[in-house]
Short mmCIF file of C-alpha atoms and ligand atoms in Angstrom, two decimals:
data_model
loop_
_atom_site.label_atom_id
_atom_site.label_comp_id
_atom_site.label_asym_id
_atom_site.label_seq_id
_atom_site.Cartn_x
_atom_site.Cartn_y
_atom_site.Cartn_z
CA UNK A 96 -29.81 11.96 -93.13
CA UNK A 97 -32.36 12.30 -90.33
CA UNK A 98 -35.97 11.22 -90.87
CA UNK A 99 -38.34 14.12 -90.15
CA UNK A 100 -41.57 12.16 -89.67
CA UNK A 101 -41.99 8.56 -88.47
CA UNK A 102 -44.49 8.01 -91.31
CA UNK A 103 -41.53 8.06 -93.72
CA UNK A 104 -40.25 4.75 -92.33
CA UNK A 105 -43.57 3.16 -91.35
CA UNK A 106 -43.74 -0.60 -91.98
CA UNK A 107 -45.66 -1.27 -95.20
CA UNK A 108 -48.50 -3.16 -93.51
CA UNK A 109 -49.14 -0.31 -91.11
CA UNK A 110 -48.98 2.22 -93.92
CA UNK A 111 -51.53 0.29 -96.00
CA UNK A 112 -53.85 0.15 -93.01
CA UNK A 113 -53.51 3.90 -92.46
CA UNK A 114 -54.12 4.60 -96.17
CA UNK A 115 -57.24 2.41 -96.10
CA UNK A 116 -58.72 4.18 -93.08
CA UNK A 117 -57.98 7.56 -94.56
CA UNK A 118 -59.43 6.70 -97.97
CA UNK A 119 -62.68 5.43 -96.45
CA UNK A 120 -63.07 8.68 -94.48
CA UNK A 121 -62.19 10.95 -97.37
CA UNK A 122 -64.55 9.26 -99.82
CA UNK A 123 -67.38 9.51 -97.33
CA UNK A 124 -66.64 13.18 -96.64
CA UNK A 125 -66.35 14.05 -100.31
CA UNK A 126 -69.56 12.20 -101.22
CA UNK A 127 -71.46 14.08 -98.55
CA UNK A 128 -70.00 17.54 -99.17
CA UNK A 129 -69.07 17.91 -102.85
CA UNK A 130 -71.99 17.68 -105.26
CA UNK A 131 -69.93 17.17 -108.46
CA UNK A 132 -68.14 14.18 -106.82
CA UNK A 133 -71.42 12.72 -105.68
CA UNK A 134 -72.74 12.93 -109.24
CA UNK A 135 -69.59 11.31 -110.65
CA UNK A 136 -69.77 8.47 -108.16
CA UNK A 137 -73.48 7.99 -108.76
CA UNK A 138 -72.89 7.79 -112.51
CA UNK A 139 -70.11 5.24 -111.93
CA UNK A 140 -72.44 3.30 -109.62
CA UNK A 141 -70.09 3.49 -106.61
CA UNK A 142 -71.35 4.22 -103.09
CA UNK A 143 -69.09 5.27 -100.21
CA UNK A 144 -69.82 1.89 -98.51
CA UNK A 145 -68.18 0.12 -101.48
CA UNK A 146 -64.83 1.61 -100.44
CA UNK A 147 -63.50 -0.50 -97.56
CA UNK A 148 -59.75 -0.50 -98.17
CA UNK A 149 -57.13 1.17 -100.32
CA UNK A 150 -57.44 -1.64 -102.92
CA UNK A 151 -60.99 -0.47 -103.61
CA UNK A 152 -59.63 2.81 -104.96
CA UNK A 153 -59.80 1.44 -108.52
CA UNK A 154 -63.60 1.47 -108.25
CA UNK A 155 -63.60 5.26 -107.99
CA UNK A 156 -63.89 7.51 -111.05
CA UNK A 157 -60.92 9.66 -112.11
CA UNK A 158 -60.88 13.43 -111.74
CA UNK A 159 -59.03 15.90 -113.92
CA UNK A 160 -58.26 19.57 -114.49
CA UNK A 161 -61.53 19.78 -116.42
CA UNK A 162 -63.45 19.06 -113.20
CA UNK A 163 -61.69 22.02 -111.56
CA UNK A 164 -62.39 24.29 -114.52
CA UNK A 165 -66.04 23.21 -114.72
CA UNK A 166 -66.47 24.04 -111.04
CA UNK A 167 -64.36 27.22 -111.04
CA UNK A 168 -63.50 28.76 -108.65
CA UNK A 169 -64.64 26.99 -105.45
CA UNK A 170 -67.11 24.33 -106.58
CA UNK A 171 -64.98 21.32 -105.56
CA UNK A 172 -64.13 22.57 -102.07
CA UNK A 173 -65.20 20.08 -99.40
CA UNK A 174 -65.41 22.66 -96.59
CA UNK A 175 -67.28 25.98 -96.28
CA UNK A 176 -65.25 29.01 -97.39
CA UNK A 177 -65.11 30.27 -93.80
CA UNK A 178 -62.74 27.35 -93.04
CA UNK A 179 -60.45 28.15 -95.99
CA UNK A 180 -57.49 30.33 -95.03
CA UNK A 181 -55.52 30.43 -98.31
CA UNK A 182 -56.01 29.96 -102.03
CA UNK A 183 -53.44 29.48 -104.77
CA UNK A 184 -53.99 29.32 -108.51
CA UNK A 185 -52.23 27.84 -111.48
CA UNK A 186 -52.75 28.96 -115.03
CA UNK A 187 -51.15 26.10 -116.94
CA UNK A 188 -50.63 26.43 -120.65
CA UNK A 189 -54.25 26.39 -121.78
CA UNK A 190 -57.57 27.70 -120.59
CA UNK A 191 -58.84 29.31 -117.46
CA UNK A 192 -56.75 29.21 -114.30
CA UNK A 193 -57.63 26.71 -111.62
CA UNK A 194 -58.08 27.63 -107.97
CA UNK A 195 -57.00 25.46 -105.04
CA UNK A 196 -57.73 26.02 -101.34
CA UNK A 197 -56.23 25.21 -97.94
CA UNK A 198 -57.61 25.05 -94.43
CA UNK A 199 -55.35 25.74 -91.47
CA UNK A 200 -54.84 21.96 -91.12
CA UNK A 201 -53.90 21.72 -94.83
CA UNK A 202 -51.22 24.39 -94.33
CA UNK A 203 -49.85 22.39 -91.41
CA UNK A 204 -49.74 19.30 -93.61
CA UNK A 205 -47.96 21.30 -96.33
CA UNK A 206 -45.38 22.48 -93.79
CA UNK A 207 -44.86 18.88 -92.69
CA UNK A 208 -44.28 17.41 -96.16
CA UNK A 209 -42.03 20.33 -97.13
CA UNK A 210 -40.06 19.84 -93.90
CA UNK A 211 -39.62 16.15 -94.86
CA UNK A 212 -38.29 17.36 -98.21
CA UNK A 213 -35.74 19.77 -96.74
CA UNK A 214 -34.76 17.36 -94.00
CA UNK A 215 -34.03 14.63 -96.58
CA UNK A 216 -31.45 17.06 -98.00
CA UNK A 217 -29.85 17.50 -94.59
CA UNK A 218 -31.45 20.84 -93.67
CA UNK A 219 -31.93 21.66 -89.97
CA UNK A 220 -32.88 24.73 -87.93
CA UNK A 221 -29.18 25.72 -88.11
CA UNK A 222 -29.48 26.47 -91.83
CA UNK A 223 -30.33 29.54 -93.86
CA UNK A 224 -32.59 29.09 -96.90
CA UNK A 225 -33.09 31.36 -99.90
CA UNK A 226 -36.47 30.71 -101.50
CA UNK A 227 -36.25 31.91 -105.10
CA UNK A 228 -39.47 30.41 -106.39
CA UNK A 229 -42.11 32.98 -107.29
CA UNK A 230 -44.24 34.21 -104.37
CA UNK A 231 -47.90 34.79 -105.12
CA UNK A 232 -50.59 32.58 -106.57
CA UNK A 233 -47.91 30.06 -107.71
CA UNK A 234 -47.33 27.51 -104.95
CA UNK A 235 -43.51 27.46 -105.26
CA UNK A 236 -42.65 30.52 -103.14
CA UNK A 237 -45.04 30.10 -100.23
CA UNK A 238 -44.58 26.31 -100.37
CA UNK A 239 -40.82 26.66 -99.95
CA UNK A 240 -41.43 29.27 -97.29
CA UNK A 241 -43.69 27.10 -95.14
CA UNK A 242 -41.14 24.28 -95.31
CA UNK A 243 -38.31 26.53 -94.11
CA UNK A 244 -40.42 27.94 -91.28
CA UNK A 245 -41.59 24.48 -90.20
CA UNK A 246 -37.97 23.27 -90.02
CA UNK A 247 -37.17 26.50 -88.18
CA UNK A 248 -34.22 27.64 -90.27
CA UNK A 249 -33.74 31.25 -91.34
CA UNK A 250 -36.01 31.93 -94.31
CA UNK A 251 -35.08 34.42 -97.03
CA UNK A 252 -38.20 35.02 -99.16
CA UNK A 253 -36.26 36.25 -102.21
CA UNK A 254 -38.91 35.28 -104.80
CA UNK A 255 -37.89 35.37 -108.49
CA UNK A 256 -36.25 37.95 -110.71
CA UNK A 257 -33.63 40.65 -110.24
CA UNK A 258 -30.76 38.22 -110.63
CA UNK A 259 -28.07 40.66 -109.50
CA UNK A 260 -29.94 41.23 -106.23
CA UNK A 261 -30.40 37.48 -105.79
CA UNK A 262 -26.65 36.98 -106.18
CA UNK A 263 -25.91 39.75 -103.68
CA UNK A 264 -28.19 37.97 -101.20
CA UNK A 265 -26.43 34.68 -101.94
CA UNK A 266 -23.15 36.30 -100.94
CA UNK A 267 -24.21 38.60 -98.09
CA UNK A 268 -27.02 36.70 -96.30
CA UNK A 269 -24.99 33.47 -96.51
CA UNK A 270 -27.81 31.02 -97.36
CA UNK A 271 -26.72 27.39 -97.05
CA UNK A 272 -29.43 26.19 -99.41
CA UNK A 273 -31.59 27.54 -102.22
CA UNK A 274 -34.96 26.65 -103.69
CA UNK A 275 -35.65 27.61 -107.33
CA UNK A 276 -36.39 26.10 -110.74
CA UNK A 277 -33.45 24.23 -112.31
CA UNK A 278 -33.49 26.65 -115.24
CA UNK A 279 -33.23 29.62 -112.87
CA UNK A 280 -30.32 27.90 -111.09
CA UNK A 281 -28.50 27.99 -114.43
CA UNK A 282 -29.37 31.67 -114.89
CA UNK A 283 -27.87 32.37 -111.45
CA UNK A 284 -24.75 30.31 -112.27
CA UNK A 285 -24.29 32.21 -115.49
CA UNK A 286 -24.54 35.59 -113.73
CA UNK A 287 -22.00 34.47 -111.14
CA UNK A 288 -19.57 33.35 -113.86
CA UNK A 289 -20.04 36.48 -115.99
CA UNK A 290 -19.30 38.69 -113.01
CA UNK A 291 -16.27 36.65 -111.96
CA UNK A 292 -17.72 36.02 -108.53
CA UNK A 293 -15.66 33.27 -106.89
CA UNK A 294 -17.76 30.28 -105.78
CA UNK A 295 -16.03 30.60 -102.39
CA UNK A 296 -18.15 33.74 -101.85
CA UNK A 297 -21.20 31.48 -101.76
CA UNK A 298 -22.17 29.24 -98.85
CA UNK A 299 -24.64 26.94 -100.60
CA UNK A 300 -24.49 23.25 -99.66
CA UNK A 301 -27.68 22.07 -101.31
CA UNK A 302 -30.43 23.18 -103.68
CA UNK A 303 -34.01 21.96 -104.12
CA UNK A 304 -34.94 22.23 -107.77
CA UNK A 305 -38.30 21.44 -109.35
CA UNK A 306 -41.53 22.80 -110.83
CA UNK A 307 -40.34 21.67 -114.29
CA UNK A 308 -38.80 18.52 -115.79
CA UNK A 309 -34.99 18.33 -115.70
CA UNK A 310 -32.41 15.70 -116.49
CA UNK A 311 -29.37 14.11 -114.83
CA UNK A 312 -27.19 16.10 -117.25
CA UNK A 313 -28.77 19.30 -115.96
CA UNK A 314 -28.18 18.12 -112.39
CA UNK A 315 -24.46 17.61 -113.09
CA UNK A 316 -24.20 21.09 -114.68
CA UNK A 317 -25.94 22.82 -111.74
CA UNK A 318 -23.92 20.93 -109.12
CA UNK A 319 -20.64 21.82 -110.81
CA UNK A 320 -21.46 25.44 -111.52
CA UNK A 321 -22.99 26.28 -108.13
CA UNK A 322 -20.86 23.85 -106.10
CA UNK A 323 -23.77 22.23 -104.27
CA UNK A 324 -25.74 18.98 -104.10
CA UNK A 325 -28.90 19.18 -106.21
CA UNK A 326 -32.16 17.59 -105.00
CA UNK A 327 -35.24 17.11 -107.15
CA UNK A 328 -38.51 18.33 -105.61
CA UNK A 329 -41.90 17.57 -107.11
CA UNK A 330 -45.44 18.70 -106.61
CA UNK A 331 -48.50 20.25 -108.16
CA UNK A 332 -51.01 22.82 -106.97
CA UNK A 333 -53.97 20.45 -107.27
CA UNK A 334 -52.41 18.03 -104.76
CA UNK A 335 -50.84 20.62 -102.40
CA UNK A 336 -47.91 22.32 -104.19
CA UNK A 337 -44.21 21.44 -103.79
CA UNK A 338 -43.54 18.63 -101.32
CA UNK A 339 -45.64 15.85 -102.84
CA UNK A 340 -42.42 14.01 -103.73
CA UNK A 341 -38.81 14.53 -102.71
CA UNK A 342 -35.41 12.96 -103.16
CA UNK A 343 -33.28 11.51 -100.40
CA UNK A 344 -29.47 11.55 -100.55
CA UNK A 345 -29.55 8.35 -102.69
CA UNK A 346 -30.90 10.53 -105.56
CA UNK A 347 -32.78 7.60 -107.02
CA UNK A 348 -36.39 8.66 -107.38
CA UNK A 349 -38.86 10.88 -105.57
CA UNK A 350 -40.26 9.52 -102.29
CA UNK A 351 -43.98 10.22 -102.29
CA UNK A 352 -45.58 11.14 -98.96
CA UNK A 353 -48.11 8.40 -99.60
CA UNK A 354 -49.53 8.52 -96.09
CA UNK A 355 -51.17 11.71 -97.46
CA UNK A 356 -51.00 11.38 -101.27
CA UNK A 357 -51.73 7.93 -102.67
CA UNK A 358 -49.88 7.26 -105.91
CA UNK A 359 -51.07 5.18 -108.85
CA UNK A 360 -49.50 4.86 -112.30
CA UNK A 361 -52.09 4.22 -115.00
CA UNK A 362 -52.12 3.56 -118.71
CA UNK A 363 -52.93 7.02 -120.16
CA UNK A 364 -55.22 5.50 -122.81
CA UNK A 365 -57.14 2.83 -120.88
CA UNK A 366 -56.84 4.08 -117.27
CA UNK A 367 -55.70 0.58 -116.18
CA UNK A 368 -53.33 0.56 -113.20
CA UNK A 369 -49.82 -0.43 -114.35
CA UNK A 370 -47.35 -2.63 -112.47
CA UNK A 371 -44.29 -1.14 -110.71
CA UNK A 372 -41.51 -0.19 -113.11
CA UNK A 373 -43.80 0.61 -116.03
CA UNK A 374 -44.07 4.17 -117.30
CA UNK A 375 -47.50 5.72 -117.32
CA UNK A 376 -49.59 8.64 -116.11
CA UNK A 377 -49.19 9.71 -112.49
CA UNK A 378 -52.48 9.73 -110.54
CA UNK A 379 -52.88 11.03 -106.98
CA UNK A 380 -55.55 10.72 -104.31
CA UNK A 381 -55.37 13.13 -101.36
CA UNK A 382 -56.04 11.01 -98.29
CA UNK A 383 -56.06 13.74 -95.64
CA UNK A 384 -56.60 17.13 -97.25
CA UNK A 385 -59.54 19.10 -95.93
CA UNK A 386 -60.34 21.89 -98.39
CA UNK A 387 -59.68 20.16 -101.71
CA UNK A 388 -59.26 16.41 -101.39
CA UNK A 389 -58.83 15.27 -104.98
CA UNK A 390 -59.63 11.66 -105.74
CA UNK A 391 -57.73 9.80 -108.47
CA UNK A 392 -56.51 13.04 -110.00
CA UNK A 393 -54.92 12.55 -113.42
CA UNK A 394 -51.84 14.75 -113.47
CA UNK A 395 -50.70 14.16 -117.09
CA UNK A 396 -47.18 13.70 -115.67
CA UNK A 397 -45.35 10.67 -117.00
CA UNK A 398 -43.32 8.48 -114.64
CA UNK A 399 -42.99 5.01 -113.10
CA UNK A 400 -42.95 3.55 -109.60
CA UNK A 401 -39.43 2.36 -108.83
CA UNK A 402 -39.57 -1.24 -107.57
CA UNK A 403 -37.61 -2.33 -104.49
CA UNK A 404 -36.52 -0.71 -101.24
CA UNK A 405 -34.51 2.49 -100.93
CA UNK A 406 -31.21 2.17 -99.04
CA UNK A 407 -32.14 5.33 -97.06
CA UNK A 408 -34.65 3.28 -95.04
CA UNK A 409 -37.72 5.24 -96.08
CA UNK A 410 -40.54 2.87 -96.89
CA UNK A 411 -42.39 5.49 -98.95
CA UNK A 412 -42.79 4.50 -102.59
CA UNK A 413 -40.43 6.11 -105.11
CA UNK A 414 -41.55 7.80 -108.31
CA UNK A 415 -38.97 7.96 -111.11
CA UNK A 416 -37.62 11.32 -112.22
CA UNK A 417 -40.40 12.60 -114.46
CA UNK A 418 -40.09 12.33 -118.23
CA UNK A 419 -42.40 15.34 -118.61
CA UNK A 420 -46.11 15.81 -119.14
CA UNK A 421 -48.14 13.91 -121.70
CA UNK A 422 -49.28 17.31 -123.00
CA UNK A 423 -45.62 18.37 -123.49
CA UNK A 424 -44.94 15.26 -125.52
CA UNK A 425 -44.51 16.15 -129.16
CA UNK A 426 -45.67 13.75 -131.82
CA UNK A 427 -43.49 14.35 -134.83
CA UNK A 428 -44.17 12.25 -137.87
CA UNK A 429 -45.75 9.68 -135.58
CA UNK A 430 -42.78 9.54 -133.22
CA UNK A 431 -43.16 10.58 -129.56
CA UNK A 432 -40.56 13.10 -128.43
CA UNK A 433 -40.13 14.53 -124.93
CA UNK A 434 -38.08 17.74 -124.56
CA UNK A 435 -36.21 15.98 -121.71
CA UNK A 436 -34.81 13.46 -124.24
CA UNK A 437 -33.29 16.38 -126.14
CA UNK A 438 -31.94 17.92 -122.93
CA UNK A 439 -30.42 14.57 -122.00
CA UNK A 440 -28.45 14.41 -125.28
CA UNK A 441 -27.34 18.04 -125.22
CA UNK A 442 -26.12 18.05 -121.62
CA UNK A 443 -23.80 15.12 -122.41
CA UNK A 444 -21.97 16.95 -125.22
CA UNK A 445 -18.92 18.96 -124.32
CA UNK A 446 -18.92 22.54 -125.61
CA UNK A 447 -22.69 23.00 -125.45
CA UNK A 448 -24.44 25.12 -122.84
CA UNK A 449 -27.55 23.48 -121.35
CA UNK A 450 -29.82 26.13 -122.89
CA UNK A 451 -31.96 24.96 -125.78
CA UNK A 452 -35.14 25.56 -127.69
CA UNK A 453 -37.15 23.13 -129.75
CA UNK A 454 -39.14 24.39 -132.75
CA UNK A 455 -41.68 22.27 -134.59
CA UNK A 456 -42.98 23.36 -137.99
CA UNK A 457 -45.36 21.86 -140.50
CA UNK A 458 -44.97 22.47 -144.23
CA UNK A 459 -46.84 20.59 -146.98
CA UNK A 460 -48.23 18.29 -144.28
CA UNK A 461 -44.73 17.32 -143.17
CA UNK A 462 -43.46 18.03 -139.66
CA UNK A 463 -39.93 19.19 -139.03
CA UNK A 464 -37.98 19.48 -135.80
CA UNK A 465 -35.34 22.12 -135.23
CA UNK A 466 -33.20 22.20 -132.11
CA UNK A 467 -31.44 25.46 -131.25
CA UNK A 468 -28.57 25.00 -128.86
CA UNK A 469 -25.99 27.39 -127.53
CA UNK A 470 -22.25 27.10 -127.69
CA UNK A 471 -20.35 27.50 -124.47
CA UNK A 472 -18.59 30.85 -124.31
CA UNK A 473 -15.18 29.14 -123.92
CA UNK A 474 -15.80 26.86 -126.92
CA UNK A 475 -16.96 29.68 -129.20
CA UNK A 476 -14.67 29.60 -132.20
CA UNK A 477 -14.33 31.01 -135.70
CA UNK A 478 -12.98 27.75 -136.98
CA UNK A 479 -15.59 26.51 -139.40
CA UNK A 480 -14.36 22.92 -139.38
CA UNK A 481 -14.63 22.61 -135.61
CA UNK A 482 -18.12 24.07 -135.62
CA UNK A 483 -19.17 21.71 -138.40
CA UNK A 484 -17.86 18.72 -136.47
CA UNK A 485 -19.75 19.75 -133.34
CA UNK A 486 -22.90 20.38 -135.36
CA UNK A 487 -22.68 16.89 -136.90
CA UNK A 488 -22.07 15.26 -133.54
CA UNK A 489 -25.17 16.90 -132.05
CA UNK A 490 -27.32 16.01 -135.05
CA UNK A 491 -26.23 12.36 -135.11
CA UNK A 492 -26.75 11.90 -131.36
CA UNK A 493 -30.18 13.56 -131.43
CA UNK A 494 -31.30 11.56 -134.46
CA UNK A 495 -30.17 8.24 -133.01
CA UNK A 496 -31.93 8.98 -129.68
CA UNK A 497 -35.16 10.33 -131.14
CA UNK A 498 -35.35 8.18 -134.27
CA UNK A 499 -36.28 11.08 -136.56
CA UNK A 500 -34.46 13.67 -138.67
CA UNK A 501 -33.44 16.78 -136.74
CA UNK A 502 -32.22 20.16 -137.95
CA UNK A 503 -29.65 21.62 -135.54
CA UNK A 504 -28.79 25.30 -135.23
CA UNK A 505 -25.76 26.30 -133.22
CA UNK A 506 -26.37 29.62 -131.55
CA UNK A 507 -23.94 32.18 -130.16
CA UNK A 508 -23.39 32.05 -126.39
CA UNK A 509 -26.20 33.71 -124.35
CA UNK A 510 -28.48 34.22 -127.36
CA UNK A 511 -31.43 32.10 -126.14
CA UNK A 512 -33.90 33.49 -123.65
CA UNK A 513 -33.16 32.85 -119.96
CA UNK A 514 -35.77 31.76 -117.47
CA UNK A 515 -36.72 33.05 -114.01
CA UNK A 516 -39.47 30.53 -113.34
CA UNK A 517 -40.61 27.60 -115.42
CA UNK A 518 -38.62 27.47 -118.67
CA UNK A 519 -40.43 27.36 -122.03
CA UNK A 520 -38.41 25.03 -124.25
CA UNK A 521 -40.87 24.26 -127.04
CA UNK A 522 -42.36 26.38 -129.80
CA UNK A 523 -44.86 24.39 -131.80
CA UNK A 524 -45.80 26.31 -134.96
CA UNK A 525 -48.06 23.60 -136.33
CA UNK A 526 -51.61 24.71 -136.90
CA UNK A 527 -54.25 22.50 -135.33
CA UNK A 528 -57.82 22.67 -136.64
O1 DLL B 699 -44.87 23.54 -109.99
C1 DLL B 699 -45.29 23.09 -107.67
C2 DLL B 699 -43.83 23.10 -107.41
C3 DLL B 699 -43.21 24.28 -107.03
C4 DLL B 699 -43.09 21.93 -107.47
C5 DLL B 699 -41.85 24.28 -106.74
C6 DLL B 699 -41.74 21.93 -107.17
C7 DLL B 699 -41.13 23.11 -106.80
P1 DLL B 699 -47.80 23.72 -110.61
O2 DLL B 699 -47.49 25.08 -111.05
O3 DLL B 699 -49.21 23.36 -110.34
O4 DLL B 699 -47.05 23.37 -109.28
O5 DLL B 699 -47.20 22.73 -111.69
C8 DLL B 699 -47.24 21.35 -111.50
O6 DLL B 699 -45.18 21.05 -112.76
O7 DLL B 699 -47.71 18.51 -112.76
C9 DLL B 699 -45.34 18.77 -113.34
O8 DLL B 699 -45.76 18.72 -114.68
C10 DLL B 699 -44.38 19.95 -113.16
N1 DLL B 699 -43.39 19.64 -112.13
C11 DLL B 699 -43.35 20.06 -110.85
N2 DLL B 699 -42.24 19.59 -110.22
C12 DLL B 699 -41.57 18.83 -111.14
C13 DLL B 699 -40.37 18.06 -111.11
C14 DLL B 699 -45.68 23.35 -109.10
N3 DLL B 699 -39.59 17.99 -110.04
C15 DLL B 699 -46.56 20.64 -112.65
N4 DLL B 699 -40.03 17.40 -112.24
C16 DLL B 699 -46.50 19.15 -112.43
C17 DLL B 699 -40.80 17.45 -113.35
C18 DLL B 699 -42.32 18.85 -112.35
N5 DLL B 699 -41.93 18.17 -113.44
#
């Protein structure tokens, strides 16, 4: 696959030099222009002159969502508002929404990293792209859009919802690729199957799926049911939006555009930087952003740097497929459980649709985990024995993977709620004081 930007294959030494220069400039700029950063650095006893190369990054204090909330809406911007041309916002699961800003240069950068993403999946100006991420304050829609326009392909800004209309567009406008959440890709596949639309009516070659954690099992299901090659795409509003990390055709980790976004993996408890290959919290520093250059931003996402070179020739570091967010991790009777572990088990069992819901309850101080999973329409049967066997198989596999007791409920086909954007898989009914 073609390389969109020479930075993707830059020799490591050169890249480190570039990162060092950029970090020195950014720290200086942030110290001078953003009062809350200056205070944080002063408290930590670090001066801009102490930062001479990328290795010095560990001297800098971390930032987090709390810093954004405390300085809501524009308090962390490093440029005057007259230079900001766009804002986006993300609500997250708790608290006030956070606001992020872009200068004209930042939008150009976003277009560049999104074009790298699409290009790594083989997209050129000859293609037609349907962007079915939500348009609006969420970065998915306009992020996908800017990537398509930068590549110069035809852009279809479909946004989310109205699945029947989306499927009409898929057939009539002949998009060769789609961008949407993996859970919405399944919703589209289901609609296509229910309406007996032959896959030959579609022209999709590839899809770029992200904005939520998803597993290899989910990838296999989407690829089969939509007859395309599925690429993972990663990003977060605080860093820029989609395009922070992207897969190449080797499908072995997300290449991080680390000439712009420096990646560290740290121990979530101590903040110590972890060696390559070890799972920990993903931390990013924006090396070139103008409006909102976050320094050592703790994402709460859990992943690892993949050691070694990628056969695709890109020298950019690879981040493993994400296990989820530390705040999505459930602690059940002392055991850590990620919803992706459950998805991984379910997607490997024949007869089960990849739709599921996880319910956690607490009674008499004891936690219990219930997993609702749907039967495939073609496997739906009245035969009690067959259903019991399937139920047992799911329970045993889940319990041996998670290491705790699990209650399984087999649900009728299409009974669980479908998603248009980010799927909500977990309902935690435990009361926290
Ligand atoms: O979800 C940006 C995005 C849009 C990425 C479209 C990819 C495609 P936020 O709403 O700020 O931004 O949410 C960011 O979503 O910290 C992760 O927890 C999660 N996330 C995003 N992409 C992936 C992925 C967008 N590929 C948060 N795998 C991040 C796992 C992902 N989690």
